XYZ file of N, CA and C in Angstrom:
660
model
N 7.479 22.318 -7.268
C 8.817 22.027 -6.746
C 8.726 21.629 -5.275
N 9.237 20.748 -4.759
C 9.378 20.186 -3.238
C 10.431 20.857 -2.725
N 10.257 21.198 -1.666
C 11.144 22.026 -0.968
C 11.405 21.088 0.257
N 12.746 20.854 0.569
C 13.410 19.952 1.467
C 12.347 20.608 2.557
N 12.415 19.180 3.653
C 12.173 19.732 4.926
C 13.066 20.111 5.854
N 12.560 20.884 6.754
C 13.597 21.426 8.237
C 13.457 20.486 8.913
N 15.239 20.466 9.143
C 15.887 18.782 9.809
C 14.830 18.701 11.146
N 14.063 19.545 11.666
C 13.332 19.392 12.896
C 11.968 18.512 12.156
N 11.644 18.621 11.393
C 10.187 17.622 10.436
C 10.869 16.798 10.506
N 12.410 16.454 9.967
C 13.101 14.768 9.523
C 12.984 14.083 10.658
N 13.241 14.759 11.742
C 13.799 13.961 13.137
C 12.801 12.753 13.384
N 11.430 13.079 13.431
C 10.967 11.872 13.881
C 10.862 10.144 13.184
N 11.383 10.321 11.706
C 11.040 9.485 10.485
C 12.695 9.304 10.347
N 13.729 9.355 11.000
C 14.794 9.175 10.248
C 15.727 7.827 10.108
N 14.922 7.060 11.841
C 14.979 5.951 11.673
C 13.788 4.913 11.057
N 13.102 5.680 10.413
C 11.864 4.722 9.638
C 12.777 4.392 8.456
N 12.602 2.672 8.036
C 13.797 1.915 7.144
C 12.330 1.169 5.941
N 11.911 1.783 4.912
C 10.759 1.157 4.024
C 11.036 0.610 3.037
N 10.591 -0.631 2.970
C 10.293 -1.192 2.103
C 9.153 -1.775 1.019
N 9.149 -1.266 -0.494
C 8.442 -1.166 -1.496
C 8.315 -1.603 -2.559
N 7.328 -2.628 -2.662
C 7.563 -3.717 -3.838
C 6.916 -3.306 -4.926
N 7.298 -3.361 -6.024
C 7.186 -2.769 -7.518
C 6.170 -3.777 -8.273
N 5.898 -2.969 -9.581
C 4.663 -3.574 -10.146
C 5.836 -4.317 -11.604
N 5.297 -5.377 -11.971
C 6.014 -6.208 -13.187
C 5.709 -4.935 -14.471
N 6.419 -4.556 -15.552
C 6.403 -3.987 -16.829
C 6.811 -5.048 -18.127
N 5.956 -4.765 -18.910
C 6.612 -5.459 -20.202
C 7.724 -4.700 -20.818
N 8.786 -4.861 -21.534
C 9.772 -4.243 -21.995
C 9.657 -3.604 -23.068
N 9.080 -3.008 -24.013
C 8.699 -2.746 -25.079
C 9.742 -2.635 -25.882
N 9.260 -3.850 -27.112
C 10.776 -3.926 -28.270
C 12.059 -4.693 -27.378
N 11.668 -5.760 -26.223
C 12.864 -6.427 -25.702
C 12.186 -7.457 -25.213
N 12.307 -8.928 -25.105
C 12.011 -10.036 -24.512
C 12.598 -9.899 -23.006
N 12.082 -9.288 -21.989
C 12.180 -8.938 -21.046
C 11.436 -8.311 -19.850
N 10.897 -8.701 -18.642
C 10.202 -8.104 -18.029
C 10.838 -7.843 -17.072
N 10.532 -5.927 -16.501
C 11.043 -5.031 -15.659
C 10.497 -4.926 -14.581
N 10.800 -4.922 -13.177
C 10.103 -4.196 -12.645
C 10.340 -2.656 -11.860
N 9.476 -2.092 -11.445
C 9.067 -0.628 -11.725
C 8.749 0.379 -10.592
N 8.844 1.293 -10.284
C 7.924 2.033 -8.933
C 7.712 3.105 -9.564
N 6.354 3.357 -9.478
C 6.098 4.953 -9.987
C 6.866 6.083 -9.347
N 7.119 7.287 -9.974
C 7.588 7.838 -9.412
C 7.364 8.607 -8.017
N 6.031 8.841 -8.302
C 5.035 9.379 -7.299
C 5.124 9.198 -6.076
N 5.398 7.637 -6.205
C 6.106 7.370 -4.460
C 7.184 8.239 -3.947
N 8.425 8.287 -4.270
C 9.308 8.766 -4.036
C 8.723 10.680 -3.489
N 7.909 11.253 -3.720
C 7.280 12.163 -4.136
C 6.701 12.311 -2.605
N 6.017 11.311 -2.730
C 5.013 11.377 -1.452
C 5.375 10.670 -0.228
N 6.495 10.115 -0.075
C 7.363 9.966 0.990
C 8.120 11.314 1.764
N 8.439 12.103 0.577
C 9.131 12.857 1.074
C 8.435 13.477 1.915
N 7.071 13.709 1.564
C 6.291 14.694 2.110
C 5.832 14.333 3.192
N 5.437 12.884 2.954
C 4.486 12.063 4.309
C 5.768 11.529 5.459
N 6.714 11.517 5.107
C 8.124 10.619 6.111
C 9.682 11.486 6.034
N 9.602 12.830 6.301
C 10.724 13.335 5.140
C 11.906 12.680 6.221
N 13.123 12.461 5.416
C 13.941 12.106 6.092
C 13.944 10.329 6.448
N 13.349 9.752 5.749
C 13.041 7.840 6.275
C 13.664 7.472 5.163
N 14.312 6.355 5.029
C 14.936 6.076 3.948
C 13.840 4.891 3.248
N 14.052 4.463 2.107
C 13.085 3.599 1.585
C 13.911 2.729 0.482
N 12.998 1.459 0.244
C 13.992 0.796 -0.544
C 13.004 0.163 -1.275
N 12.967 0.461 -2.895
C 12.292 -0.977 -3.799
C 12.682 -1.782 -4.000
N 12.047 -3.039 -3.698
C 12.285 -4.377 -3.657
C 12.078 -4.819 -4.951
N 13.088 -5.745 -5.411
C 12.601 -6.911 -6.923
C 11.615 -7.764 -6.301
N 10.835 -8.020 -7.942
C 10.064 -9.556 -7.503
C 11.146 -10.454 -7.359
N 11.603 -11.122 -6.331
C 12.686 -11.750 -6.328
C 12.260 -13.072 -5.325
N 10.590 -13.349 -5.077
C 10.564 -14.596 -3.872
C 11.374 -13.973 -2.704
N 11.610 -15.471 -2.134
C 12.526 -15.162 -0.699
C 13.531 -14.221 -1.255
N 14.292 -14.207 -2.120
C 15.380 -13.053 -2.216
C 14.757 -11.939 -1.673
N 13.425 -11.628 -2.101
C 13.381 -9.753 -1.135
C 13.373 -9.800 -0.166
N 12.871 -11.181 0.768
C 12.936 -11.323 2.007
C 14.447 -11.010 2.819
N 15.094 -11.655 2.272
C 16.668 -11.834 2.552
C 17.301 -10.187 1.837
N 16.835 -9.366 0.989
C 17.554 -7.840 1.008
C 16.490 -6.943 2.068
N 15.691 -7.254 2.243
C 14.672 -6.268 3.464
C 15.875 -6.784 4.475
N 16.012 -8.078 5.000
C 16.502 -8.023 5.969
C 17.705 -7.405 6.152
N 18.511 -7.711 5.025
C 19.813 -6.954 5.043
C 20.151 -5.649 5.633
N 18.918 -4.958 4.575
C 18.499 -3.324 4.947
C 17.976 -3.104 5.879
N 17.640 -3.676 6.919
C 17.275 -3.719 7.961
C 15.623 -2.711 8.350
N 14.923 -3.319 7.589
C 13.753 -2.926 7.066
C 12.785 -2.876 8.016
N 11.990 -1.751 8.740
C 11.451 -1.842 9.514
C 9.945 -1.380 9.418
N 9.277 -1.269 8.022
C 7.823 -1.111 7.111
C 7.873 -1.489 6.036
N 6.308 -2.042 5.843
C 6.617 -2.748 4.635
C 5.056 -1.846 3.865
N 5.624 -1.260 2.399
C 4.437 -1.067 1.550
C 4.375 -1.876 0.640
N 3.213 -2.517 0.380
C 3.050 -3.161 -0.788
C 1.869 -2.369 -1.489
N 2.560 -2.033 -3.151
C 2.173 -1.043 -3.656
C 1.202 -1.505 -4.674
N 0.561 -0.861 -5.576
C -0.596 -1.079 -6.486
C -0.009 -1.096 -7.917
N -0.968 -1.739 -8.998
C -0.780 -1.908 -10.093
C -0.331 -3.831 -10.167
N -0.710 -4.465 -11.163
C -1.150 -5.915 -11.555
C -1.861 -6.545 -10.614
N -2.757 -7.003 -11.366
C -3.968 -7.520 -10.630
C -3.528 -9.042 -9.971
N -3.753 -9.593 -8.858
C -3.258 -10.654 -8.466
C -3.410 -12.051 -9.187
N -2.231 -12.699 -9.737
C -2.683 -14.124 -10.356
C -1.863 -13.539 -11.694
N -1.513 -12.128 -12.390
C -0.925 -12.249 -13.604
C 0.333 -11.725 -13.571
N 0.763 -12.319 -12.749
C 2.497 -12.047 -12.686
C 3.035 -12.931 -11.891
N 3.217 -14.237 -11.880
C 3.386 -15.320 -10.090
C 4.593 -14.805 -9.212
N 5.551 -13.873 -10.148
C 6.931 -13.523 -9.358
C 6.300 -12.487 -8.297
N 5.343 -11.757 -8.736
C 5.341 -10.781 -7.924
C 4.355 -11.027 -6.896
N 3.257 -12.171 -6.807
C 2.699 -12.748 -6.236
C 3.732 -13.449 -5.196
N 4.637 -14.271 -5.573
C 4.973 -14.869 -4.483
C 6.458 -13.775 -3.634
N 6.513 -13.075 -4.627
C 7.356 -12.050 -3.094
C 6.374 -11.214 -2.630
N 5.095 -10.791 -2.916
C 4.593 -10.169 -2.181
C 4.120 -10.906 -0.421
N 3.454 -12.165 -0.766
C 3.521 -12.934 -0.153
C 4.679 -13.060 0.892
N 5.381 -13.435 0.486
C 6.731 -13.927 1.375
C 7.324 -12.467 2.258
N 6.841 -11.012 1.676
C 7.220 -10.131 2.768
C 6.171 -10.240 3.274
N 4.811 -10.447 3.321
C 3.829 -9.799 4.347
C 4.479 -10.938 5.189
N 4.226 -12.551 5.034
C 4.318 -13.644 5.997
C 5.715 -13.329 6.980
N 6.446 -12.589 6.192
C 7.512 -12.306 6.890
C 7.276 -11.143 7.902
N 7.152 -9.976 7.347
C 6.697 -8.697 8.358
C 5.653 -9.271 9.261
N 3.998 -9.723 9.006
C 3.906 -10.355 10.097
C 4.521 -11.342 11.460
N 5.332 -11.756 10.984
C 5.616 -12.644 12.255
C 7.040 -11.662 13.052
N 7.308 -10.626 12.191
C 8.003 -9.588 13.055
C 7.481 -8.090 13.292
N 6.141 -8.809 13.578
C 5.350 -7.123 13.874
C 5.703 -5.976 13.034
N 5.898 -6.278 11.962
C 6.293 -5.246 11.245
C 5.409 -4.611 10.280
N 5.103 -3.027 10.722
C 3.785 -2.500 10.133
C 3.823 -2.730 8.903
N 2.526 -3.142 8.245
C 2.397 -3.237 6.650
C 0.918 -2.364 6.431
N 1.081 -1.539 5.208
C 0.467 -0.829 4.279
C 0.581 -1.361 2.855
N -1.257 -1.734 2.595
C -1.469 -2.309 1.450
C -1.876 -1.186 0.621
N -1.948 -0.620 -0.696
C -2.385 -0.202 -1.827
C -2.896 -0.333 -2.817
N -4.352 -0.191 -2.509
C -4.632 -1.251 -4.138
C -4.476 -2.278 -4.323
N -3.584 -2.835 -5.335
C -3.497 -4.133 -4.722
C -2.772 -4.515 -3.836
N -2.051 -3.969 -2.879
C -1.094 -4.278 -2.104
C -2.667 -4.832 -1.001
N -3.525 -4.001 -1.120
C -4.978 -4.339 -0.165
C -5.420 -5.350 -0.291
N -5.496 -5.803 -1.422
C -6.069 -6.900 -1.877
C -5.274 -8.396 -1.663
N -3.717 -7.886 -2.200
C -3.250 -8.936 -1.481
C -3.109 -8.988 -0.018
N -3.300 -8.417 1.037
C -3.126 -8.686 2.504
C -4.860 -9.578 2.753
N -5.755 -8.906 2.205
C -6.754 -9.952 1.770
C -6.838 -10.797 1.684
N -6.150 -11.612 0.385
C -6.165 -12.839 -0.032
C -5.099 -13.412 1.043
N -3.874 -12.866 1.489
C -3.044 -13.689 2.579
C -3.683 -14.019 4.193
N -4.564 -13.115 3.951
C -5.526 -13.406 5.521
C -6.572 -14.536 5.450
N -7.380 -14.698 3.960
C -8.076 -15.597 3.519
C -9.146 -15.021 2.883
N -9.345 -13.605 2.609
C -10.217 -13.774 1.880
C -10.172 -13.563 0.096
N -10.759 -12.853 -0.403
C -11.323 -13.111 -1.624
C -11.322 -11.488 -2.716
N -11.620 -11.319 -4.155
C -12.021 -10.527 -4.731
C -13.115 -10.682 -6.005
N -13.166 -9.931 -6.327
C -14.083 -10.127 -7.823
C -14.006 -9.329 -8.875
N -14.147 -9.160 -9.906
C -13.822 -7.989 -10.980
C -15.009 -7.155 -10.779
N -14.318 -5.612 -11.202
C -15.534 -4.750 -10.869
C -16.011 -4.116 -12.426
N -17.655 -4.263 -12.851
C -17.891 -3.849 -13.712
C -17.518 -2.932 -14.169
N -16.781 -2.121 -13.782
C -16.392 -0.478 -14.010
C -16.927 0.393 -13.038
N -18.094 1.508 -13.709
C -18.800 2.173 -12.502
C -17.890 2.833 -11.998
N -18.187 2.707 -10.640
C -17.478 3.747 -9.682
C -16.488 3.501 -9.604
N -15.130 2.435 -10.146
C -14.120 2.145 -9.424
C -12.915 2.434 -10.625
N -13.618 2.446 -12.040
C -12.949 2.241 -12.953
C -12.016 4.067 -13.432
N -11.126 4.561 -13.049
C -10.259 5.237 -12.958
C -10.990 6.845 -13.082
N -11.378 6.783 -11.543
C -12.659 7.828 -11.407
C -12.583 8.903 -9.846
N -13.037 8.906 -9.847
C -12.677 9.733 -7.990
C -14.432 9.094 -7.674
N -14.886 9.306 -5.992
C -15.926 8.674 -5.507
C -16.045 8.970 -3.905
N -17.206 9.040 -3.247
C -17.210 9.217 -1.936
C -16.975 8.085 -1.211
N -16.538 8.383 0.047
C -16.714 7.342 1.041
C -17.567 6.953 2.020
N -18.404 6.079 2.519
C -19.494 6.196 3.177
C -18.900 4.547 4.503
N -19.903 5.480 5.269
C -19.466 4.061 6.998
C -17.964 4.361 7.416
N -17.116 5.927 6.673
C -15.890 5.661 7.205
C -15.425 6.188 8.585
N -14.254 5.653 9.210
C -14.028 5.845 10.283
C -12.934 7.255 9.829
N -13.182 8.116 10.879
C -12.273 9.539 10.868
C -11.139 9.521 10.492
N -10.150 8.257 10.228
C -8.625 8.280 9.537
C -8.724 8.112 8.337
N -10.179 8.101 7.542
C -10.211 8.199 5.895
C -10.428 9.115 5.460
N -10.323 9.706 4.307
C -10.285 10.921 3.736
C -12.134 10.842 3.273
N -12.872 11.892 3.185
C -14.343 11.994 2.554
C -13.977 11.240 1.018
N -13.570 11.645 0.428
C -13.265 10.992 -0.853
C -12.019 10.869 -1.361
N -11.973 9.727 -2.985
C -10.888 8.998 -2.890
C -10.751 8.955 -4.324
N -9.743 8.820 -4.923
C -9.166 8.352 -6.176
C -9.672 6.783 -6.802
N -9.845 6.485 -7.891
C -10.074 5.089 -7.542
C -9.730 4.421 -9.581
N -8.795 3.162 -9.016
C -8.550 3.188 -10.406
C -8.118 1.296 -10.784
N -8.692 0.582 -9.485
C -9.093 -0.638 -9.415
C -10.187 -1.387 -10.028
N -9.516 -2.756 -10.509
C -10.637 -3.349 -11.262
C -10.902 -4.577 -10.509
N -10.290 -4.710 -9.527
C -10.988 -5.616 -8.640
C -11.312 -5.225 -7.832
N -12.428 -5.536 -7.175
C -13.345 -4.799 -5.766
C -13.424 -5.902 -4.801
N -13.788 -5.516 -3.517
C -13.790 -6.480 -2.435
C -14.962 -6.310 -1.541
N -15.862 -7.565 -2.241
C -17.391 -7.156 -1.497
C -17.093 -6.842 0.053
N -18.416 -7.037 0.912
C -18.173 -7.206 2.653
C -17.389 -8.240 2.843
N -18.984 -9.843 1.496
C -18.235 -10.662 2.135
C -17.313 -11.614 1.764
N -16.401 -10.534 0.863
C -15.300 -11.268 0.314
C -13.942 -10.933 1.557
N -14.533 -9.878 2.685
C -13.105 -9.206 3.435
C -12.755 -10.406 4.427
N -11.476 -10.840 4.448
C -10.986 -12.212 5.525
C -11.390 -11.833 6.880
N -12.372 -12.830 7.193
C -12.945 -12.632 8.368
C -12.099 -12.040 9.574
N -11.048 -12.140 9.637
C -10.058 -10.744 10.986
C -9.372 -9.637 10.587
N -10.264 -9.245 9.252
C -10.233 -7.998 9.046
C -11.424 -7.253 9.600
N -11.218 -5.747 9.595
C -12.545 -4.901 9.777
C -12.484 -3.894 8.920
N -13.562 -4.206 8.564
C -13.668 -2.736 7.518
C -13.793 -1.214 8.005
N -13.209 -0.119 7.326
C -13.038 1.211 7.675
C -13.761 1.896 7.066
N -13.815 1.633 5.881
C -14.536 2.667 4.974
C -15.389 2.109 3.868
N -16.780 2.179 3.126
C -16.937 1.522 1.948
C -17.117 2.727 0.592
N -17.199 1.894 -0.609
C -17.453 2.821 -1.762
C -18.810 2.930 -1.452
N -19.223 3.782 -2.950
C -20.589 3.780 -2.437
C -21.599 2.672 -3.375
N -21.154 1.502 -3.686
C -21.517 0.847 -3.993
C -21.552 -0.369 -2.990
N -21.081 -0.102 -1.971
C -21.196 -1.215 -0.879
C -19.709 -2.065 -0.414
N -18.869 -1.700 -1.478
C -17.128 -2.789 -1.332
C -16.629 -1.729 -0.594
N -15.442 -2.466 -0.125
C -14.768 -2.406 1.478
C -13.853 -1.692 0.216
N -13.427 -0.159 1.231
C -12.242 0.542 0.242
C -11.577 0.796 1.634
N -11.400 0.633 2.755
C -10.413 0.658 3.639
C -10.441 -0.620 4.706
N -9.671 -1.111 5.455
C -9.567 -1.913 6.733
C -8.416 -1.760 7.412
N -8.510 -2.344 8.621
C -7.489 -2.965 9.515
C -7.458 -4.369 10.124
N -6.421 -4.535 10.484
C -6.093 -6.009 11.354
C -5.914 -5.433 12.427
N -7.243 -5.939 13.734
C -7.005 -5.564 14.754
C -6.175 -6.213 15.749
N -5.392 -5.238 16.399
C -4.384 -5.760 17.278
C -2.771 -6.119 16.424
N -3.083 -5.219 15.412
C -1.865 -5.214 14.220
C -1.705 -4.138 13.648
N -0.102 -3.682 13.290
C -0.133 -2.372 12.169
C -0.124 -2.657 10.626
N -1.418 -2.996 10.222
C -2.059 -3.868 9.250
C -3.025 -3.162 8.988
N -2.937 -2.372 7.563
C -4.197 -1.299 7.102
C -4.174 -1.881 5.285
N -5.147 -1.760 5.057
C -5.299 -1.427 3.475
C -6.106 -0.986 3.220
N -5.507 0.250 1.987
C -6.308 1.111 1.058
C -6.764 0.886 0.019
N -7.806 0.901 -0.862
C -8.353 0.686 -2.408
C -7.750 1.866 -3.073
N -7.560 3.150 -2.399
C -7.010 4.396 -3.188
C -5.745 4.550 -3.248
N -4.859 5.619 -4.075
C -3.684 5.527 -4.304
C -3.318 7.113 -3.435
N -2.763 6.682 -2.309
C -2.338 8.348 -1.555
C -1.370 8.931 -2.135
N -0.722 8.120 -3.004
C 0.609 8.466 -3.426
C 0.518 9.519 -5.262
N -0.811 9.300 -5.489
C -1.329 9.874 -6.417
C -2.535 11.372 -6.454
N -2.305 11.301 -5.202
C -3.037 12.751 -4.629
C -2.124 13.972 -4.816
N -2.736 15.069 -5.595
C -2.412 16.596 -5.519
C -3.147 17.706 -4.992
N -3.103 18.370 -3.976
C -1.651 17.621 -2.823
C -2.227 16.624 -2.091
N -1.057 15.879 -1.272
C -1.865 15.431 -0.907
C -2.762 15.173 0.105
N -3.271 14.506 0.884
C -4.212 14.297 1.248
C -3.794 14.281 2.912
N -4.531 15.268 3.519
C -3.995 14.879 5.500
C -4.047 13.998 5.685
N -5.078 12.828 5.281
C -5.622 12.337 6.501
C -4.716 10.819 5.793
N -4.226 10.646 4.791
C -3.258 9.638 4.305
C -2.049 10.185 4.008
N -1.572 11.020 4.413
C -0.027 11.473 5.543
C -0.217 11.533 6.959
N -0.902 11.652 7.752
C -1.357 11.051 8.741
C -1.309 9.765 9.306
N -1.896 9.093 8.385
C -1.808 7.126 8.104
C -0.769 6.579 8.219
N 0.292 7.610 7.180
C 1.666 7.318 7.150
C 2.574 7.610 8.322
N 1.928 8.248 8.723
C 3.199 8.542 10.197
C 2.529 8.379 11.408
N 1.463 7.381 11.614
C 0.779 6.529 12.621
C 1.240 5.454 12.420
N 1.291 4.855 11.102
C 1.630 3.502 10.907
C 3.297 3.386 10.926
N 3.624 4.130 10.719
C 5.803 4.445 10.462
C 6.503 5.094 11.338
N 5.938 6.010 12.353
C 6.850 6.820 13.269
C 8.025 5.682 13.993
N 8.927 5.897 13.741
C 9.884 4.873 14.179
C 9.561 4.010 15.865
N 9.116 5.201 16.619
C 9.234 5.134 18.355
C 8.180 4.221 18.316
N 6.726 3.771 17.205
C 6.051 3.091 17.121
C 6.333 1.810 16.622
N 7.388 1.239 15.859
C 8.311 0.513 15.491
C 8.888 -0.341 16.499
């Protein structure tokens, strides 16, 4: 059971305004595709931001662009689940918020694939991963810098060699097979994760931490 926080925890997150783009679902038994946010998020906001309000976005293209703005959206997560290239709706609004939050300094946190796509929008690349270590497993982290956790969840089937990472990225952390499972954009609030923080019990310091380095409003 989650137990509200004391309005003195809310205070610093209350003007943090997030925005969270959902993974495509097939409809089962309906000619229709949904889209979705695990619940988990909702879960691990509370814990990592209590008190920030948050908003899931449709694959909607420029339309999410134009309701972030509305909502006056001041972080952007782009969350995990479909692999990039098999859904184009959700490809091209993912797209259209980072290009957007970038050019208004607006911190972005990738997930999985939310990582992968800040990747491919910077220029670089991925590849399918044989399974192994990545295929819905837990795993150490090795070369990481002190804001990664020792180990990680892992449930990606695309991996991102060294030198698939867009050259103005830097890598943070690798698996132990050698692919980049954390980075940043330096001189940006621009991180992506290969792991899911939002799927940790409990969870994890050092990615509630992440979350309120990258979101504290006064940093905003």
């Amino acid at each position: 059971m989650l137990v509200p926080a004391p309005c003195s925890l809310c205070e610093p997150y209350v003007n943090a305004r997030l925005a969270l783009t959902m993974r495509v679902t097939e409809a089962p038994g309906h000619a229709e595709r949904r889209d979705a946010l695990a619940q988990d998020w909702g879960r691990f906001l509370a814990v990592a931001l209590p008190g920030a309000a948050w908003l899931p976005i449709p694959n909607a293209g420029d339309g999410a662009v134009r309701l972030a703005e509305a909502h006056a959206v001041n972080g952007l997560v782009l969350t995990g689940g479909d692999d990039w290239g098999v859904f184009p709706e959700r490809d091209a609004t993912e797209a259209a918020l980072f290009h957007w939050a970038m050019a208004r300094d607006i911190p972005v946190l990738g997930v999985c694939r939310g990582a992968q796509v800040i990747n491919h929008m910077l220029g670089g690349s991925t590849r399918a991963t044989d399974g192994g270590v990545h295929a819905g497993t837990r795993h150490p982290l090795t070369e990481r810098q002190d804001w990664t956790p020792e180990d990680v969840n892992s449930y990606h089937r695309l991996v991102l060699a060294r030198d698939m990472l867009a050259p103005v990225l830097v890598s943070d952390a690798l698996a132990p097979d050698g692919t980049v499972e954390a980075f940043h954009l330096p001189g940006r609030r621009v991180v992506g994760v290969l792991w899911h923080p939002e799927r940790e019990h409990p969870y994890g310091a050092c990615d509630v931490a992440l979350m309120q380095r990258l979101f504290t409003p006064e940093q905003i």
